[in-house]
Coordinates of C-alpha atoms in Angstrom, one line a residue:
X1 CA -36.2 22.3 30.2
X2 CA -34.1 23.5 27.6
X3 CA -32.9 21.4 24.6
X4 CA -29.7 20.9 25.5
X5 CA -30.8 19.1 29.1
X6 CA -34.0 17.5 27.3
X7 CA -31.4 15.7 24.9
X8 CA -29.2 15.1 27.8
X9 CA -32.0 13.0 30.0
X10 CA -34.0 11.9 26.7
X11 CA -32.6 7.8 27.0
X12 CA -33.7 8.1 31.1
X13 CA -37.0 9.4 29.9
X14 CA -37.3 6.6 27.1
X15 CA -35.8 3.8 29.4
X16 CA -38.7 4.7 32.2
X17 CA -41.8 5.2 29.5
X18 CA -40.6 2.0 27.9
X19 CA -40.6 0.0 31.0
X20 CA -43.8 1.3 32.6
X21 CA -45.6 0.2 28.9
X22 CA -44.7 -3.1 29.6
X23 CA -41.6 -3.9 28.0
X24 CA -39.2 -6.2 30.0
X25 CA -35.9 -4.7 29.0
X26 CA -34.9 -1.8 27.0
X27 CA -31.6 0.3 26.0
X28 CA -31.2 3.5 24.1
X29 CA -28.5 4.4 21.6
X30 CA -27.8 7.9 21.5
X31 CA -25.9 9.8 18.8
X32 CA -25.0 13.0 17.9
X33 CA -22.5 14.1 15.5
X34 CA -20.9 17.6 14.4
X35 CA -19.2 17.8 11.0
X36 CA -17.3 20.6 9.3
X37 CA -17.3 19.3 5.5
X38 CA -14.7 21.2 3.2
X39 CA -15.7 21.0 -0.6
X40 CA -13.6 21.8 -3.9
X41 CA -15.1 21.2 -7.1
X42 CA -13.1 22.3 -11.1
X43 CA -10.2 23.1 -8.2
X44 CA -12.2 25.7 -6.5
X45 CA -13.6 26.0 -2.7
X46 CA -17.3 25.6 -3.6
X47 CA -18.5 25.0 0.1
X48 CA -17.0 25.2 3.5
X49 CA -20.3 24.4 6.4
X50 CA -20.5 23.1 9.9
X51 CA -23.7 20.4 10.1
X52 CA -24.8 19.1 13.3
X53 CA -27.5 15.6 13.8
X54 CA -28.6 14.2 16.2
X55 CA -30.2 10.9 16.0
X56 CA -31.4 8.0 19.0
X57 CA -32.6 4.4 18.6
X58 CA -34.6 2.4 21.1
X59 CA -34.8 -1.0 21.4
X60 CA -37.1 -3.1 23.4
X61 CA -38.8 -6.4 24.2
X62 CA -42.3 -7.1 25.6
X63 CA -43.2 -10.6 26.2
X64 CA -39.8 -10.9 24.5
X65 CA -40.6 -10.3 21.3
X66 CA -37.8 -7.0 19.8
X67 CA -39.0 -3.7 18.6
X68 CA -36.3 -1.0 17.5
X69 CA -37.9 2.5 16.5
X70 CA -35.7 5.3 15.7
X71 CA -35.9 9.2 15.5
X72 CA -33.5 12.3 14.4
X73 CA -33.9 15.5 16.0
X74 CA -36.1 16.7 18.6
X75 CA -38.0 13.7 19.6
X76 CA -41.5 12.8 21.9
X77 CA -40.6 10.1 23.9
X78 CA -44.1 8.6 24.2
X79 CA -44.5 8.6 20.2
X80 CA -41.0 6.6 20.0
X81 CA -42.0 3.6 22.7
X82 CA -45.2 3.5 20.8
X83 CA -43.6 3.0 17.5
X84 CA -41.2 0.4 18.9
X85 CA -43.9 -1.6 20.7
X86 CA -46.2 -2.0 17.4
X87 CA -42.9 -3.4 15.8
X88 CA -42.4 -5.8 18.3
X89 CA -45.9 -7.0 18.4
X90 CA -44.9 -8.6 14.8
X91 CA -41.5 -10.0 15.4
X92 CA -41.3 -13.8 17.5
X93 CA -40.2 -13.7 21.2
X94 CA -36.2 -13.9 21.8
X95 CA -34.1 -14.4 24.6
X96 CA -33.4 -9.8 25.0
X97 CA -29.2 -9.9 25.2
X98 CA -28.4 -6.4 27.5
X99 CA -25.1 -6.0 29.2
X100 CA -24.8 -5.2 32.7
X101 CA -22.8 -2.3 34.2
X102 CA -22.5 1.2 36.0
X103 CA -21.7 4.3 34.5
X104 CA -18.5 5.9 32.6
X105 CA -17.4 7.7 30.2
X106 CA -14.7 7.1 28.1
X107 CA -13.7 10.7 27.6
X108 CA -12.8 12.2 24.1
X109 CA -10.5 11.4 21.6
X110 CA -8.7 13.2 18.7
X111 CA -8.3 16.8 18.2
X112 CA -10.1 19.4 15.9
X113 CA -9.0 20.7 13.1
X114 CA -10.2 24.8 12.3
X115 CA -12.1 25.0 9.1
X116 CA -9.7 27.4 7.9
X117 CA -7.0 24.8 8.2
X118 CA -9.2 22.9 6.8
X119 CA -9.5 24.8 3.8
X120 CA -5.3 25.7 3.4
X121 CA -4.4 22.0 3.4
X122 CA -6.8 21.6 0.4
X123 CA -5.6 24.4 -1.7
X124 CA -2.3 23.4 -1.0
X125 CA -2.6 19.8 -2.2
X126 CA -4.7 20.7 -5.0
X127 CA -1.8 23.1 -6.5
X128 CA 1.0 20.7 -5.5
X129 CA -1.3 18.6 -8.2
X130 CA -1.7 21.3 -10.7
X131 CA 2.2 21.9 -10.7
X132 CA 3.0 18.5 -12.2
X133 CA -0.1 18.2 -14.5
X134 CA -1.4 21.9 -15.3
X135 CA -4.4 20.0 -17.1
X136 CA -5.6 18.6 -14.3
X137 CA -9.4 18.9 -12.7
X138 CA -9.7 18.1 -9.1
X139 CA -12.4 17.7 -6.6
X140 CA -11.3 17.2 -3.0
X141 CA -13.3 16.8 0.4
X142 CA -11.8 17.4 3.6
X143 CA -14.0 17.3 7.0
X144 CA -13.3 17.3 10.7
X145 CA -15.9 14.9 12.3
X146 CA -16.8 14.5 15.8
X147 CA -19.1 12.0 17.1
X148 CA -20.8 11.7 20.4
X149 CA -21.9 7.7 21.6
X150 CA -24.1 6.9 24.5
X151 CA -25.3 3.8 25.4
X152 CA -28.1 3.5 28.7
X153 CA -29.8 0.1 29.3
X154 CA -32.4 -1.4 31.5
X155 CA -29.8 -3.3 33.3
X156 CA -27.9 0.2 35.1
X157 CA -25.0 0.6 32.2
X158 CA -24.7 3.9 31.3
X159 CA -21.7 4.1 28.4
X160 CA -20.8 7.2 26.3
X161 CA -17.6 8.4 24.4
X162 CA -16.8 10.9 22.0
X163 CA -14.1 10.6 19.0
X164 CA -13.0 13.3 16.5
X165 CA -11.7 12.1 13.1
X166 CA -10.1 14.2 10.1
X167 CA -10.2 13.1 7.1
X168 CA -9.6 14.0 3.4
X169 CA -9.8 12.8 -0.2
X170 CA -9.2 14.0 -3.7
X171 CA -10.2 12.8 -7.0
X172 CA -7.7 14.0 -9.9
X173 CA -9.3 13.8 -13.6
X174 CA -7.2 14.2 -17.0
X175 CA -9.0 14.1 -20.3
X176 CA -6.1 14.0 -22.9
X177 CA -6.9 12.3 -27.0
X178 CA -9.8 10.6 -26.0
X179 CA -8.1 9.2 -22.9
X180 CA -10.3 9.7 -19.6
X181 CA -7.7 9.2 -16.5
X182 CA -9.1 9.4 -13.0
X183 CA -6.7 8.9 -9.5
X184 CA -8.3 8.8 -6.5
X185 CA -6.3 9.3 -3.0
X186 CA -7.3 9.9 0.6
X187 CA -6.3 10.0 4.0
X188 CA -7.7 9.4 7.6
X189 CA -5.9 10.6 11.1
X190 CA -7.0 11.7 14.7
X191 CA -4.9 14.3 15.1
X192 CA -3.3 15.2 12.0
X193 CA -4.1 15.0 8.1
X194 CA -0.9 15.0 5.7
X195 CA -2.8 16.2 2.2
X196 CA 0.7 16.8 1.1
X197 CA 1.4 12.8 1.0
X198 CA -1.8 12.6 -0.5
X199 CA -1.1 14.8 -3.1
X200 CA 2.5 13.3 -3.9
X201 CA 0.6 9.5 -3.9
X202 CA -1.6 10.7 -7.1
X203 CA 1.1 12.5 -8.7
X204 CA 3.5 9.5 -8.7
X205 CA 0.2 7.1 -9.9
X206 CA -0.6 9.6 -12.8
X207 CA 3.6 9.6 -13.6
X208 CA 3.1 5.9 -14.0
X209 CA -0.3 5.9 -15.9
X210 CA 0.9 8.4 -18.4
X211 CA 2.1 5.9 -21.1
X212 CA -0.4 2.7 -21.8
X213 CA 0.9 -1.1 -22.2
X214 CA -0.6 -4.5 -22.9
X215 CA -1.6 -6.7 -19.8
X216 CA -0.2 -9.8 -19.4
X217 CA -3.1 -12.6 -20.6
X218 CA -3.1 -15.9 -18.6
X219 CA -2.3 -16.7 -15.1
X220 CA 0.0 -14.0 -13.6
X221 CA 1.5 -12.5 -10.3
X222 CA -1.1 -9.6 -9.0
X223 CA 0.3 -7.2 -6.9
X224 CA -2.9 -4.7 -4.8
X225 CA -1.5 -1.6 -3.8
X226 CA -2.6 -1.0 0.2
X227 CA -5.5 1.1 -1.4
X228 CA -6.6 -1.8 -3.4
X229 CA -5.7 -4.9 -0.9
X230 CA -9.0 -4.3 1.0
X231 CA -11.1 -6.7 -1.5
X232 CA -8.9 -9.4 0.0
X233 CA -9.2 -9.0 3.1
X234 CA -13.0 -8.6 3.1
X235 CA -13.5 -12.2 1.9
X236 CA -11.4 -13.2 4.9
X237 CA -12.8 -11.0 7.6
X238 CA -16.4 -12.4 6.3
X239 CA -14.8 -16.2 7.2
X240 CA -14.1 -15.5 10.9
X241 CA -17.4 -13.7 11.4
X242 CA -19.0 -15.8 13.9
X243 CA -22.4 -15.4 12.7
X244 CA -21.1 -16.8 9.4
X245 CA -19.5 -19.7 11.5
X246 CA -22.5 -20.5 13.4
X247 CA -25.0 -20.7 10.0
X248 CA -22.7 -22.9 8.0
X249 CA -22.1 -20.3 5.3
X250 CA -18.1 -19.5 6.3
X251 CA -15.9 -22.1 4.7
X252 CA -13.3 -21.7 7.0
X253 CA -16.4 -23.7 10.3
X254 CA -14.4 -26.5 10.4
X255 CA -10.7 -25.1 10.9
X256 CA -10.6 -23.9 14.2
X257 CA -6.5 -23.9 14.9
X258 CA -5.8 -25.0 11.1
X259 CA -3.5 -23.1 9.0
X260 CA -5.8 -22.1 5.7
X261 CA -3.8 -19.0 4.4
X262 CA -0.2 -18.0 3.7
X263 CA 2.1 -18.4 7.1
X264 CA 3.2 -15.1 6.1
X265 CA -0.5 -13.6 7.2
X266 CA -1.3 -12.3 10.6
X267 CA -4.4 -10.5 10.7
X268 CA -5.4 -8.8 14.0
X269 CA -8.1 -6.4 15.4
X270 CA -7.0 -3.5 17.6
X271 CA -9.7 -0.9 18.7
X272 CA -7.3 1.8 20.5
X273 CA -5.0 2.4 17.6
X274 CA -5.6 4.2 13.7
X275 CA -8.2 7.0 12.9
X276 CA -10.8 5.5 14.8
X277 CA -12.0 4.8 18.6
X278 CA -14.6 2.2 19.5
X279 CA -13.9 1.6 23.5
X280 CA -16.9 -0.1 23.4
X281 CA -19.1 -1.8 21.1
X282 CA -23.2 -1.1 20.4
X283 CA -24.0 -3.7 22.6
X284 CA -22.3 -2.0 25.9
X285 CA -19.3 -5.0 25.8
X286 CA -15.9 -3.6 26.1
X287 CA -14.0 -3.9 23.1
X288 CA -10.8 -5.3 22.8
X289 CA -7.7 -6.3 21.0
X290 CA -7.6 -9.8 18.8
X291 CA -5.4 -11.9 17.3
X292 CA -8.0 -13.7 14.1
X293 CA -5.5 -15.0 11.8
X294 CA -1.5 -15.8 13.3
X295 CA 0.7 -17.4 10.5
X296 CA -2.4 -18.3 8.2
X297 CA -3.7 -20.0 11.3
X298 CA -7.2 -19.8 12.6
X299 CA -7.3 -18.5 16.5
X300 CA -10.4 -16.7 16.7
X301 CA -14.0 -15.9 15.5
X302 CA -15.3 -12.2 16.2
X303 CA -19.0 -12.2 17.9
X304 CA -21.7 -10.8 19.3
X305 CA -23.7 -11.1 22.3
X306 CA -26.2 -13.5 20.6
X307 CA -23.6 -15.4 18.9
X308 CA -21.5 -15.7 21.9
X309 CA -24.1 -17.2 23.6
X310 CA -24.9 -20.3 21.1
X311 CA -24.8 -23.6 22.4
X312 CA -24.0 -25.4 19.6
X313 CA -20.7 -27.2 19.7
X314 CA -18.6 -25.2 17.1
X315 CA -15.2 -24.6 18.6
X316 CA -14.3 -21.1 19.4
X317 CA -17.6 -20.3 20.0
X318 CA -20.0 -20.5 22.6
X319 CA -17.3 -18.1 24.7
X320 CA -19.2 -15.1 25.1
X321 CA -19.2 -11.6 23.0
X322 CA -16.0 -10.8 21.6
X323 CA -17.2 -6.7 21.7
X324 CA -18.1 -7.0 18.4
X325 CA -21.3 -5.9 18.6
X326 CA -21.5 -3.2 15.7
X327 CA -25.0 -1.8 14.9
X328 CA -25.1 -0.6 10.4
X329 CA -27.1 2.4 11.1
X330 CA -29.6 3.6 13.8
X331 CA -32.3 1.3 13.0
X332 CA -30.0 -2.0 13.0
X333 CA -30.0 -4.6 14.8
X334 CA -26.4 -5.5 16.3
X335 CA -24.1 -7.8 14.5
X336 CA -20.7 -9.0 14.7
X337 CA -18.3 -6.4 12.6
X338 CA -14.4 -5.8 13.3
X339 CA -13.2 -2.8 14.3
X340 CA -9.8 -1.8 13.1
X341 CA -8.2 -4.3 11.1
X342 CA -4.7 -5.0 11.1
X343 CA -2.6 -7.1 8.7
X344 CA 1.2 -7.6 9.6
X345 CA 3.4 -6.0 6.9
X346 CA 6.2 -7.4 5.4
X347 CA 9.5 -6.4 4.9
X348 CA 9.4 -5.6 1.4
X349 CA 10.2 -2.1 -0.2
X350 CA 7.4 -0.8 -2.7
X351 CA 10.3 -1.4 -5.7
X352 CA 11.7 -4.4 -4.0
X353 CA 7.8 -5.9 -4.1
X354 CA 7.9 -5.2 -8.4
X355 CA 11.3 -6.1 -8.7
X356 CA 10.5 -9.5 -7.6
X357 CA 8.2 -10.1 -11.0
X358 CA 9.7 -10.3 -14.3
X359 CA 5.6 -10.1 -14.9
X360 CA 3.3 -8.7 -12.6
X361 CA 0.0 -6.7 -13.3
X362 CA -0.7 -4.0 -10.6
X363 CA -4.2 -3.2 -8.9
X364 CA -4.7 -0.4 -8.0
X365 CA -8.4 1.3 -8.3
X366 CA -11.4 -1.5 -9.4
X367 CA -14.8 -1.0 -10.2
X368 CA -17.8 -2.2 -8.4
X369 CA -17.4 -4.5 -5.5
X370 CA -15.1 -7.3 -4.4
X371 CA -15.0 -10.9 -3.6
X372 CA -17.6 -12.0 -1.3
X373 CA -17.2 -15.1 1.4
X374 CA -17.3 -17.5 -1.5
X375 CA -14.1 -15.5 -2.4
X376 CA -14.6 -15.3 -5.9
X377 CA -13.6 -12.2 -7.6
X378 CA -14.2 -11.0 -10.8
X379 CA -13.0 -7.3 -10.6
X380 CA -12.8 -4.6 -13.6
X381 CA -9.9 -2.1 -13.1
X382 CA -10.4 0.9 -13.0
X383 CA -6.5 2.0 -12.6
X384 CA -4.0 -0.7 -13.2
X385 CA -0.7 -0.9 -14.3
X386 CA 1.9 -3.6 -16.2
X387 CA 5.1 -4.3 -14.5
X388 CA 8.0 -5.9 -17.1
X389 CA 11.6 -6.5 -15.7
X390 CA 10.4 -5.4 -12.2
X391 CA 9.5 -2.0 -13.2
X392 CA 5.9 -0.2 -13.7
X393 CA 5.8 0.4 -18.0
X394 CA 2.7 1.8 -17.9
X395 CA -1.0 1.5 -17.3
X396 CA -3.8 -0.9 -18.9
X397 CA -6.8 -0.4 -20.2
X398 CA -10.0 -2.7 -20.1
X399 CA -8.4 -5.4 -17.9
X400 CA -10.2 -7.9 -15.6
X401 CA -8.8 -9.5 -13.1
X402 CA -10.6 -13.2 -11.6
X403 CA -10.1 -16.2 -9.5
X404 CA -10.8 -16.6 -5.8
X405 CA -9.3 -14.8 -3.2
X406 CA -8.6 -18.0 -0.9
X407 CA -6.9 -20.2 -3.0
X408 CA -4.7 -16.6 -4.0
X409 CA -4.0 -15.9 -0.2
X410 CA -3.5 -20.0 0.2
X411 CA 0.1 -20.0 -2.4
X412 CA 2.6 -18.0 -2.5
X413 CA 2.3 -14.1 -1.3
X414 CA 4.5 -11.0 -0.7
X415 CA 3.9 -8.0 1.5
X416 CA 4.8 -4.5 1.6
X417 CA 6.3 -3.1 4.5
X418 CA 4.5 0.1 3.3
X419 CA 1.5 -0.5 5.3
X420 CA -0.8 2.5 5.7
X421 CA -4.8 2.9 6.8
X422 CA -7.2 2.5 4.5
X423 CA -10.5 3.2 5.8
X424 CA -10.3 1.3 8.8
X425 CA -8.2 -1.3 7.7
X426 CA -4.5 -0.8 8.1
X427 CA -2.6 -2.7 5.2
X428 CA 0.3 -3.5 3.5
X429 CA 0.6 -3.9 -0.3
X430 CA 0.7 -7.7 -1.3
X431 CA 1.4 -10.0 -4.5
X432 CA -0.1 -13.2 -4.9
X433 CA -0.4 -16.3 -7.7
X434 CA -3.3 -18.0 -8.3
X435 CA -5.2 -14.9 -10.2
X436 CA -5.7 -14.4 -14.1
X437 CA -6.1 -11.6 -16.0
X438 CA -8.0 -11.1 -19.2
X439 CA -8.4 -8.2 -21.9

């Protein structure tokens, strides 16, 4: 048997060892991946590869107590199942969660991108850069990624899909009197990457940050660009986990159908659309399209298969997975994550947005990590700017912004319409009140 067919039949040849050592149910996630990673370092091509892993996880229960033992490259079943059965020997017995079902694949999405194309759209970007600020030192990465998912169970499913994603990002550096100025700017597509727009992003953000002004001390309008917005929505998307529900930690357990943000909100998950595909989730459940959040109102939690199943009497749950499912690496057990969040934009131009505050300070890049579900946030920026008469004057230096994230979303907001994916979060710019800045 050759690699190639030993890697094909090596979660068959798992499933049946695990089994005949006396587990009661098993599954195997399979994953391979193939990337083509395009590097630029002091504006140069330093590095231009192709990488391939591979990498499998098995999961099993013997007298229903869980063991999960992972390998990465060539792999001897028998050693796997052994390692996974001493780990379950120390965990307590659990109810083992595997979804039924046949066989299919999903088929492949996204197109790949040639590494020389690859390499073009960097160079190109980087000098697009360089024309408007000669001084400038940029690093960029740009990769075409393509990822191969099966999922094989116990219980006869047999799921696998594969998804190509391009992606690329650039990091733009001027040291000028002392004055360190970094812009960051990136994009992610299926089937096409625009460096150009990224390119034009950071040189309009450097335009504005190329005078300094004074923030504005006190209680003022914040407006997060759709590359900074993400910290907001975090603290949300936290709330309607329903794991968070279910242990008492979400604030939002008792609101079922209650309005608790802005009317203006709508926040929605939509797995078949933006720069990634998830037709199924790591638990073998069908993924699927959700409204969470409809005009600030509550309508759904997003779960798992355990958290689907609880019996306690929480509404909206107790319904059954959501096909949210989502494993943080190999070696993780699955949780509830969203995949593919969308906020509703508004109808608000970029300059309409900053002409609607005398006042305004802009987020833009921060340092460190957002709010958490509590939704406090204390954020350092790392690019921000002042807006006075409705018009960016320039950017500020040393400037924290604080307060909490759902009493912000709670007042008065504005959106963007110029909603755009970042990550895998596709959102609009927004302004709210109820944030104070200090510097």
């Amino acid at each position: 048997m050759n690699d190639k067919d030993y890697s094909a039949n090596l979660p068959e040849m798992l499933l049946e060892k695990a089994i005949s050592a006396g587990a009661q149910a098993a599954e195997v996630y399979q994953s391979s991946s193939l990337e083509k990673p395009i590097i630029f370092e002091g504006n140069r091509l330093k590095q231009a590869e192709t990488s391939q892993a591979e990498g499998v996880a098995l999961r099993l229960w013997r007298d229903g107590k869980p063991g999960v033992a992972v390998g990465y490259g060539p792999i001897e079943p028998s050693v796997l199942v052994e390692k996974a059965l001493a780990i379950s020997a120390l965990n307590e017995p659990e109810t083992p969660r595997l979804t039924e079902g046949g066989q299919r694949d999903f088929g492949a999405v996204g197109e790949a991108m040639p590494v020389e194309v690859l390499v073009e759209k960097g160079r190109e970007a980087i000098l697009l850069i360089r024309d408007h600020f000669p001084e400038v030192v940029c690093e960029a990465s740009l990769s075409c990624d393509v990822e191969q998912v099966r999922l094989v169970t116990s219980t006869g499913l047999d799921y696998r899909s594969q998804d190509t994603t391009l992606s690329g990002y650039i990091s733009a550096e001027l040291v000028e009197h002392n004055d360190f100025l970094c812009v960051d700017d990136g994009a992610v597509n299926r089937n096409q990457l625009d460096m150009v727009r990224v390119a034009d992003n950071i040189i309009q953000r450097m335009s504005w940050a190329q005078k300094t002004a004074k923030p504005v001390i006190g209680r003022v309008p914040i407006i997060f660009t759709a590359g900074a917005a993400g910290l907001l929505w975090d603290t949300l998307c936290a709330a309607l986990n329903g794991k968070r529900v279910l242990e008492g930690t979400s604030p939002w357990r008792e609101k079922w159908g209650d309005r608790v943000i802005s009317s203006a909100l709508t926040l929605r998950q939509d797995p078949t659309v933006g720069p990634y595909s998830c037709p199924f989730d790591d638990e073998g459940m069908l993924t699927q399209s959700l409204t969470l959040i409809e005009g600030g109102v509550v309508k759904r939690w997003y779960s798992d298969l355990t958290v689907g199943a609880s019996d306690q009497r929480i509404a909206g749950l107790g319904e059954g997975s959501t096909g949210n499912g989502i494993r943080s690496g190999l070696g993780g057990y699955p949780t509830p994550g969203l995949i593919n969040l969308l906020i509703t934009p508004g109808e608000l131009s970029w300059n309409d947005l900053l002409a609607s505050y005398p006042e305004a300070i802009v987020v833009d890049q921060v340092m460190g990590e957002g709010g958490d579900i509590t939704g406090d946030i204390a954020i350092n920026l790392e690019l921000g700017y002042r807006v006075s008469q409705g018009e960016i004057v320039g950017r500020v230096k040393d400037t924290m912004v604080s307060g909490n994230a759902y009493e912000a979303l709670a007042g008065a907001i504005a959106l963007g319409k110029d909603a755009e994916w970042s990550g895998s979060t596709y959102t609009p710019s927004v302004a709210v009140d109820g944030l104070s800045v200090t510097g």
